[in-house]
Short mmCIF file of C-alpha atoms in Angstrom, two decimals:
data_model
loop_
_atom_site.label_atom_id
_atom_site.label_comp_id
_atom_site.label_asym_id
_atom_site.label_seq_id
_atom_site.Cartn_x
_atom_site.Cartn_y
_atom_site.Cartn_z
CA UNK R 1 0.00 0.00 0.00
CA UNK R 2 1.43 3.72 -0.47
CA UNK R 3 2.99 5.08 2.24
CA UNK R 4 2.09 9.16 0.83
CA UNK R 5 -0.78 11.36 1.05
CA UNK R 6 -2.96 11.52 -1.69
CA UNK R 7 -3.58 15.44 -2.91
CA UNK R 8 -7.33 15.64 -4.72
CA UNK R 9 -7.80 17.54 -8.26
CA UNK R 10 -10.62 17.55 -11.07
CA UNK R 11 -9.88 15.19 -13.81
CA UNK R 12 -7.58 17.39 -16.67
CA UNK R 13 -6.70 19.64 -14.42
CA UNK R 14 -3.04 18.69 -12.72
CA UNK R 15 -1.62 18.57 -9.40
CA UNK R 16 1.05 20.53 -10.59
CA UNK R 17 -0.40 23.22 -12.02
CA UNK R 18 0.77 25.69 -9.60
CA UNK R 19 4.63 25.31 -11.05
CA UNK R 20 5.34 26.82 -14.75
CA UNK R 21 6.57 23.44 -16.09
CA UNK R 22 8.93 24.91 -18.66
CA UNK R 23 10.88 27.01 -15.71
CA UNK R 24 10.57 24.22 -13.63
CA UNK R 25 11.04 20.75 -15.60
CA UNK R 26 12.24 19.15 -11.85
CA UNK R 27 9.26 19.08 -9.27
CA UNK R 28 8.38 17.25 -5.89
CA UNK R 29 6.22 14.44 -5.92
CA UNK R 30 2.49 14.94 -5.40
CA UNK R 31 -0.08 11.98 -5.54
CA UNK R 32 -3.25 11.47 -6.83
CA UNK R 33 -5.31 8.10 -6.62
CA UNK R 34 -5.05 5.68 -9.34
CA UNK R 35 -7.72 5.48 -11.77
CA UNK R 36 -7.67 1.53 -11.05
CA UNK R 37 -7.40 -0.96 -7.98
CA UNK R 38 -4.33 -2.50 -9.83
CA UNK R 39 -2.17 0.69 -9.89
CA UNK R 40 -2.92 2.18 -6.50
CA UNK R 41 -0.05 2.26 -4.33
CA UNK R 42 2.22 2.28 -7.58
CA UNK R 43 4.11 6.05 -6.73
CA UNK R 44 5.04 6.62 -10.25
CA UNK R 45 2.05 5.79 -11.35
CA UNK R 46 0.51 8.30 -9.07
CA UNK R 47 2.12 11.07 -9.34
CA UNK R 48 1.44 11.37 -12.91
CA UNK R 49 -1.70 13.96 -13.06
CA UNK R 50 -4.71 12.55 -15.01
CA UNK R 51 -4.86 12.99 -18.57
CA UNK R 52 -6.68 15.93 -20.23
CA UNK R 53 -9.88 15.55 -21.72
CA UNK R 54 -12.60 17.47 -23.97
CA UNK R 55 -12.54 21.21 -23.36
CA UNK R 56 -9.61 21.29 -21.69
CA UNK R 57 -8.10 18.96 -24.28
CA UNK R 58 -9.16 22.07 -26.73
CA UNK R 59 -8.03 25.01 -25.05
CA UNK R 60 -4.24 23.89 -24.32
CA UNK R 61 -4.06 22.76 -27.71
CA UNK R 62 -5.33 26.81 -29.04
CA UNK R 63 -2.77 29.27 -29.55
CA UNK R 64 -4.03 33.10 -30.83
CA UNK R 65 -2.41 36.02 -31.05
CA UNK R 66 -3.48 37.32 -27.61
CA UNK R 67 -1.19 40.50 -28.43
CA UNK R 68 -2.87 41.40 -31.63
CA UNK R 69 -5.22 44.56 -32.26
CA UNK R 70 -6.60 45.45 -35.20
CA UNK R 71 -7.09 49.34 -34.80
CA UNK R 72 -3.24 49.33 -34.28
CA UNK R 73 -2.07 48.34 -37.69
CA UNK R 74 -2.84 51.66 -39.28
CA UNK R 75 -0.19 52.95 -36.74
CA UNK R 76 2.25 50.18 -36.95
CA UNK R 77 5.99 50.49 -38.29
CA UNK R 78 6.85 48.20 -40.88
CA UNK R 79 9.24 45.83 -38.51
CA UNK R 80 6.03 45.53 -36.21
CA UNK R 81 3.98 44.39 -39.31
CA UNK R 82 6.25 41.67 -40.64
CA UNK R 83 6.94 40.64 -36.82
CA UNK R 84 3.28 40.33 -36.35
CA UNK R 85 2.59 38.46 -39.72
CA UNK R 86 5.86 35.93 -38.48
CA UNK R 87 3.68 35.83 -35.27
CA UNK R 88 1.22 34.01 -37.14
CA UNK R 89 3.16 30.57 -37.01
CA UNK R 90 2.56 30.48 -33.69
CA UNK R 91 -1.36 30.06 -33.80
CA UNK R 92 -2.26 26.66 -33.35
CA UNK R 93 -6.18 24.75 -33.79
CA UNK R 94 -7.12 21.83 -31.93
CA UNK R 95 -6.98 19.07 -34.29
CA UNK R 96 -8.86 15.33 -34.18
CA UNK R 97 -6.01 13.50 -33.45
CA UNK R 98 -5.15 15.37 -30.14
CA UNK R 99 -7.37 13.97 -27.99
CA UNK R 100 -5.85 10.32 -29.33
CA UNK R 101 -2.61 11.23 -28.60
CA UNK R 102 -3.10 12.49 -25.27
CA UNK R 103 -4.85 9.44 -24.27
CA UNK R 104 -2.45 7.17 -26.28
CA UNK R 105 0.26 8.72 -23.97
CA UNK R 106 -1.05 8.62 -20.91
CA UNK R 107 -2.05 4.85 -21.43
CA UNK R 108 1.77 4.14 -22.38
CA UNK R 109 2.84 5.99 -18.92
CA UNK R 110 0.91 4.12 -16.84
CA UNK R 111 1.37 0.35 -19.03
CA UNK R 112 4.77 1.06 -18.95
CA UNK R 113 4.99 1.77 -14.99
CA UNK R 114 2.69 -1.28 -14.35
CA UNK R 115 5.27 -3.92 -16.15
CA UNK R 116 8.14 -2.97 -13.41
CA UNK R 117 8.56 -3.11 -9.87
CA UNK R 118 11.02 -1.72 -7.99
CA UNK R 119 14.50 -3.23 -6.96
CA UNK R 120 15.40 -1.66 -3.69
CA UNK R 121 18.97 -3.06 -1.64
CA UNK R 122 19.75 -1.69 1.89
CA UNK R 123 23.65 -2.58 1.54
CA UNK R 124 24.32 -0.94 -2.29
CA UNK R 125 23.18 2.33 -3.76
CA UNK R 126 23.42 3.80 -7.27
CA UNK R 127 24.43 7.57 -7.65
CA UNK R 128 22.98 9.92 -9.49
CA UNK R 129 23.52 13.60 -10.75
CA UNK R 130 20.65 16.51 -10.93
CA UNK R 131 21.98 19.81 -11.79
CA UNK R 132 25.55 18.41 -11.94
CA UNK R 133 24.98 17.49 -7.90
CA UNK R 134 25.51 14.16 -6.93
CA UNK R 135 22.74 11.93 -5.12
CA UNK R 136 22.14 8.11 -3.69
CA UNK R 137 19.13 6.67 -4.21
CA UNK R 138 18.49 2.61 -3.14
CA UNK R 139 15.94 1.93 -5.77
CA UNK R 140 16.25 1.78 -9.39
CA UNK R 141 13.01 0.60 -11.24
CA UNK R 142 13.26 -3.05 -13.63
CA UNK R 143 11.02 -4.58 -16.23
CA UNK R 144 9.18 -7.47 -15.44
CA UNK R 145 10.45 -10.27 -17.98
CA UNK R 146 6.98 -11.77 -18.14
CA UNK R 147 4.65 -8.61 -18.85
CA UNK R 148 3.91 -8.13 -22.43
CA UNK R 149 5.66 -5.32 -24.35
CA UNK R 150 3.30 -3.29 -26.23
CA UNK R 151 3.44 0.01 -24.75
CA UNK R 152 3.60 3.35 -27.01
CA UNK R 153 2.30 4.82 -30.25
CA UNK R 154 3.45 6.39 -33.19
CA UNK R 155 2.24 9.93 -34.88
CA UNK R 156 2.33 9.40 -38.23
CA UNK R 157 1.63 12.68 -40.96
CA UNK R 158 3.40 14.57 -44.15
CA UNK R 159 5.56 17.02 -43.34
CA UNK R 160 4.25 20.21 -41.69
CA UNK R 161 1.09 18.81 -40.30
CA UNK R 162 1.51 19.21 -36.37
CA UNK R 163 3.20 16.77 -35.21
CA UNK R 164 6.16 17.90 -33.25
CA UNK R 165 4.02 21.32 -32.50
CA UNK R 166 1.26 18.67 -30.81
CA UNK R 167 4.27 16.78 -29.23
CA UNK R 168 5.25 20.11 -27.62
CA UNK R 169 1.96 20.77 -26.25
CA UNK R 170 1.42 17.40 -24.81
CA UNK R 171 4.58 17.11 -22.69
CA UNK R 172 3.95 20.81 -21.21
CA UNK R 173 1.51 19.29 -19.35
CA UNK R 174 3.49 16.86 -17.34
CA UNK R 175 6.58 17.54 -15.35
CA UNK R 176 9.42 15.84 -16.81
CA UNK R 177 11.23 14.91 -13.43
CA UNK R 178 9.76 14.14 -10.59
CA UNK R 179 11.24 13.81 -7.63
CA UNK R 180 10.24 11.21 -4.78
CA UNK R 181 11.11 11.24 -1.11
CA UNK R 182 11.10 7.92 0.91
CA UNK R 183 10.38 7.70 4.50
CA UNK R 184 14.05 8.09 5.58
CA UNK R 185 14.21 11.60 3.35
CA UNK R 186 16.13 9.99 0.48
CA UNK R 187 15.20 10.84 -3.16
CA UNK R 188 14.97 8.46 -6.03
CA UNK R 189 13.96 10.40 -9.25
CA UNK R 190 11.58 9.40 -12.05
CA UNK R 191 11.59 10.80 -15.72
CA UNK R 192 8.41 10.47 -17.23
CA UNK R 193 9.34 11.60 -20.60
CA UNK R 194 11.89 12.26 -23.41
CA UNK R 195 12.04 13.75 -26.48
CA UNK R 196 14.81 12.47 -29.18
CA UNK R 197 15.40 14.84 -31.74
CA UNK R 198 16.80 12.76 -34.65
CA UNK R 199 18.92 14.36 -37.52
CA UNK R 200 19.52 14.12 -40.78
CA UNK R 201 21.42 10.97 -41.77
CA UNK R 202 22.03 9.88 -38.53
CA UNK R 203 23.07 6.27 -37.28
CA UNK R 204 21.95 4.77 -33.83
CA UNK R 205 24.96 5.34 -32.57
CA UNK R 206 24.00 9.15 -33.26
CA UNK R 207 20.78 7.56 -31.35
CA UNK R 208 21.84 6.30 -28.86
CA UNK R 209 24.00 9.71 -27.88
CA UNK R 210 21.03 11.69 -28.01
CA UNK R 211 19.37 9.61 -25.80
CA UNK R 212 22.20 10.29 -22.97
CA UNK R 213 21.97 14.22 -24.06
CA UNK R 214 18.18 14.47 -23.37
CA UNK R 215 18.59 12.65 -20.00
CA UNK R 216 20.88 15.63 -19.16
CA UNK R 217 19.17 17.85 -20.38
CA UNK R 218 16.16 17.12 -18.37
CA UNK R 219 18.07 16.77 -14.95
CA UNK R 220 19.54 19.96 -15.82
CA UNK R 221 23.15 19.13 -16.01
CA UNK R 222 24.50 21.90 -17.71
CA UNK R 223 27.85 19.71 -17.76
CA UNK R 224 26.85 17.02 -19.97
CA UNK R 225 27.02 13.79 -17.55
CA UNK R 226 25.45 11.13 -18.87
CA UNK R 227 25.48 12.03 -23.16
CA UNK R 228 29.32 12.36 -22.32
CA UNK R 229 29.70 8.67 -21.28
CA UNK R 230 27.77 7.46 -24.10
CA UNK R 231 29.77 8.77 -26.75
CA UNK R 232 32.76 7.32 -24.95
CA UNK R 233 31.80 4.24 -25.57
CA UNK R 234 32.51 2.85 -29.42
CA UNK R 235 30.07 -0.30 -29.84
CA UNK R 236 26.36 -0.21 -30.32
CA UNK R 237 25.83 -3.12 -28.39
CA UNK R 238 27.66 -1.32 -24.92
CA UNK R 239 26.14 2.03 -25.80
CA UNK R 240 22.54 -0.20 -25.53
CA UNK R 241 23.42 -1.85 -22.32
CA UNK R 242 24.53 1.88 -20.82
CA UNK R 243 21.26 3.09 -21.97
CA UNK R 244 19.48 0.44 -20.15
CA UNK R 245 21.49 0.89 -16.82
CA UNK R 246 20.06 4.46 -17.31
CA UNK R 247 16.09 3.63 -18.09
CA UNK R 248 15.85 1.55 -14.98
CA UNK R 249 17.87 4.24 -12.81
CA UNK R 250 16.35 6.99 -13.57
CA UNK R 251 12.52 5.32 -14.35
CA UNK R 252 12.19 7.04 -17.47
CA UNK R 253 8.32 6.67 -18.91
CA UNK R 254 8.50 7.13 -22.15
CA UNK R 255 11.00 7.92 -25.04
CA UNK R 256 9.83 10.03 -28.07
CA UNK R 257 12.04 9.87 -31.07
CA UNK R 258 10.61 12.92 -33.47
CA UNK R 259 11.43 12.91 -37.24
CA UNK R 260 12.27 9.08 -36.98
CA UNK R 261 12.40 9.22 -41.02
CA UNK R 262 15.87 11.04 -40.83
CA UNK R 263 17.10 7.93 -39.43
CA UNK R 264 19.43 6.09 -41.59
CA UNK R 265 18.09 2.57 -41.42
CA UNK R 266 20.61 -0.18 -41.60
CA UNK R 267 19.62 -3.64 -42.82
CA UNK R 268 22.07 -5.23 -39.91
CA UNK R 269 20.56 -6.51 -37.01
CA UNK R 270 22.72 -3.91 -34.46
CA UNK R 271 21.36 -0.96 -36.52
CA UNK R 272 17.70 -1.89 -36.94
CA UNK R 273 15.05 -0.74 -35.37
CA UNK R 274 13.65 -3.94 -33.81
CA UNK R 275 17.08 -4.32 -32.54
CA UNK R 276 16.21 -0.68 -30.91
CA UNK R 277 12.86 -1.82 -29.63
CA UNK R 278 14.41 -4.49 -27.69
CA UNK R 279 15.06 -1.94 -25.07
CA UNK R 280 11.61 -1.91 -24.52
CA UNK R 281 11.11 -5.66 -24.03
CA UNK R 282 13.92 -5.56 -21.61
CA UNK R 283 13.31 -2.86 -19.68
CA UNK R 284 9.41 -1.95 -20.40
CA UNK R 285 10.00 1.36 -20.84
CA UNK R 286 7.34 2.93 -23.97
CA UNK R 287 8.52 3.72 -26.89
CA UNK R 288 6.84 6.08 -29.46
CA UNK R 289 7.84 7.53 -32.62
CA UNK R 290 6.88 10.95 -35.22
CA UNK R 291 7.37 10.88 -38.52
CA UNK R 292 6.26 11.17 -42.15
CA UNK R 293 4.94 8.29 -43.87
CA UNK R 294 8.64 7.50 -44.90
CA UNK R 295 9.11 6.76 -41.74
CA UNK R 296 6.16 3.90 -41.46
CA UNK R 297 7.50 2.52 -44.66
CA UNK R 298 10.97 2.15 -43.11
CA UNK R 299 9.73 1.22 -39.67
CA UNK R 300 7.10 -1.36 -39.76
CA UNK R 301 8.22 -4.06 -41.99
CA UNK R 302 7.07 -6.85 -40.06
CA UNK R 303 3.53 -7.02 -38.18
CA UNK R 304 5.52 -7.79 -34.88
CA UNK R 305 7.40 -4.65 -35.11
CA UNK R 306 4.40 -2.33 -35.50
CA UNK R 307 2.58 -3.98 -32.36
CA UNK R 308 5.56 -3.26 -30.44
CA UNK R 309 5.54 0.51 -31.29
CA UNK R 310 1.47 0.29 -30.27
CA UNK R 311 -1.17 2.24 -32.04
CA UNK R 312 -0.61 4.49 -35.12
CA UNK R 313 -2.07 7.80 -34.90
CA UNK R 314 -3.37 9.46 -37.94
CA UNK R 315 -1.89 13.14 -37.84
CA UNK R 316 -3.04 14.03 -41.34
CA UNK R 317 -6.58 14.66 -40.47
CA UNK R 318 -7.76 17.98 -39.76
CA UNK R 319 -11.29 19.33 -38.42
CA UNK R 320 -13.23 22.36 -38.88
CA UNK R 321 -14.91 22.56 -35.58
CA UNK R 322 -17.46 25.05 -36.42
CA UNK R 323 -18.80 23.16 -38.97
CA UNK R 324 -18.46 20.45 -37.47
CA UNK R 325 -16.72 19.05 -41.07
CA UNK R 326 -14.02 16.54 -41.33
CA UNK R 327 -11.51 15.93 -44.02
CA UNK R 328 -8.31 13.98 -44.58
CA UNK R 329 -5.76 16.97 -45.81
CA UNK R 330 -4.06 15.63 -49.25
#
């Protein structure tokens, strides 16, 4: 049973709320209860806020331009016009597959956190750094070899639809580090997301690296830590194992990889992405992946490989909500 007070909030509204979560990516645990019997008392489980839904689902997805009046422009120097037509990238419309994804990645979250348990030793602890300070914790957080691996999605849309925008919006919501307290006052940390940004013509070792990079980015280690001992390493197969050591120490959620297509897929078994995926069955960590249709191509040539990556979310489809009028965009 938990051993933490439970805080109470409406559903799509968080317990967090009262932190700015892009000034403060690291925040103290708060609980809320679990949705279901079979995940109370799970702490990462519960700290996650519930997902958003319906209006609220539509208003953090809405961007205007709150700054914007009209009877101004007549007045208006020519920088502050083109500024204010460059502004207009910025306005974002709640789109059908929003409400998918945000479900699709809270249900990864909390599949992923049900398939481990924790590993806790009196006599050993592993050490950490958060803000290039150096911590203990006695738990890290391991897969359970017998729980099925099918947790995670994949956003799939042409270019310049809304996927990474939506991405953006979705992980504002939750804090990316949180930061639990046992009865004894020791911390043992838990990163619910990360965001890979792949590049152009990159390998998985290239991967791999960015992998340790966003894990110090998000425990603010301005001196890069963890992407530093990655690239020390020269094999694939150690670089895996490191990454590993670091999902179950640092109970990392989910991993996003965005613009998976500029991935330079290798036919060798290191270098594939099933190969990749099998850090998932291992440690039960989700996995979810944005891309173009390229990407699906390259991905998902076997059946087993697309049930691992979980559902595929349409994000060409676009709504006019006033008219209540659907349409695939071609």
């Amino acid at each position: 049973m938990a051993k933490y007070n439970y805080v109470t909030c409406e559903e799509g509204v968080s317990q967090y709320d009262d932190y700015d979560l892009n000034e403060h990516r690291i925040v103290p645990a708060r609980y809320v209860e679990a949705k279901l019997a079979i995940d109370t008392g799970n702490p990462y489980i519960e700290a996650l806020p519930y997902p958003r839904t319906g209006r609220n689902i539509i208003s953090s997805y809405s961007q205007t331009m709150a700054d914007f009046d009209y009877d101004k422009i007549k007045s208006m120097s020519t920088i502050d016009k083109i500024l204010q037509i460059r502004s207009l990238r910025s306005i974002r419309f709640p789109l059908p597959f929003h409400a998918e994804l945000e479900l699709s990645f809270y249900n990864a979250l909390i599949t992923s956190y049900r398939s481990r348990h924790i590993l806790h030793s009196d006599n050993d602890k592993v050490s950490y750094s958060v803000e290039n300070q150096e911590y203990a914790a006695s738990n890290i957080l391991i897969g359970d070899s017998s729980a099925s691996t099918d947790a995670g999605f994949s956003l799939i849309g042409y270019s310049g639809c809304g996927k990474s925008s939506a991405i953006q919006m979705l992980v504002s919501y939750y804090p990316q580090v949180i930061m639990h307290t046992t009865e004894n006052g020791e911390y043992f940390p838990q990163i619910t997301y990360l965001v890979v940004n792949c590049i152009p013509n990159s390998n998985f070792s290239a991967l791999y690296d960015g992998i340790g990079d966003a894990i110090d980015k998000a425990l603010g280690n301005i001196k890069p830590i963890y992407s530093a001992e990655i690239m020390k390493i020269r094999t694939l197969g150690a670089k895996a194992e490191r990454i590993r050591e670091y999902v179950e120490k640092f109970a990392i959620g989910i991993i996003i990889f965005d613009e998976i297509q500029l991935i330079d897929f290798s036919h060798t078994r290191e270098n594939s992405f099933d190969s990749l995926l099998t850090l998932s069955n291992r440690t039960k960590v989700a996995t979810a992946v944005v891309g173009t249709e390229d990407a699906k191509a390259k991905m998902f040539k076997t059946l087993r490989t697309a049930r691992r990556v979980g559902n595929v979310i349409n994000g060409n489809m676009y709504c006019i909500v006033r008219t209540e009028i659907s349409f695939t965009f071609l």
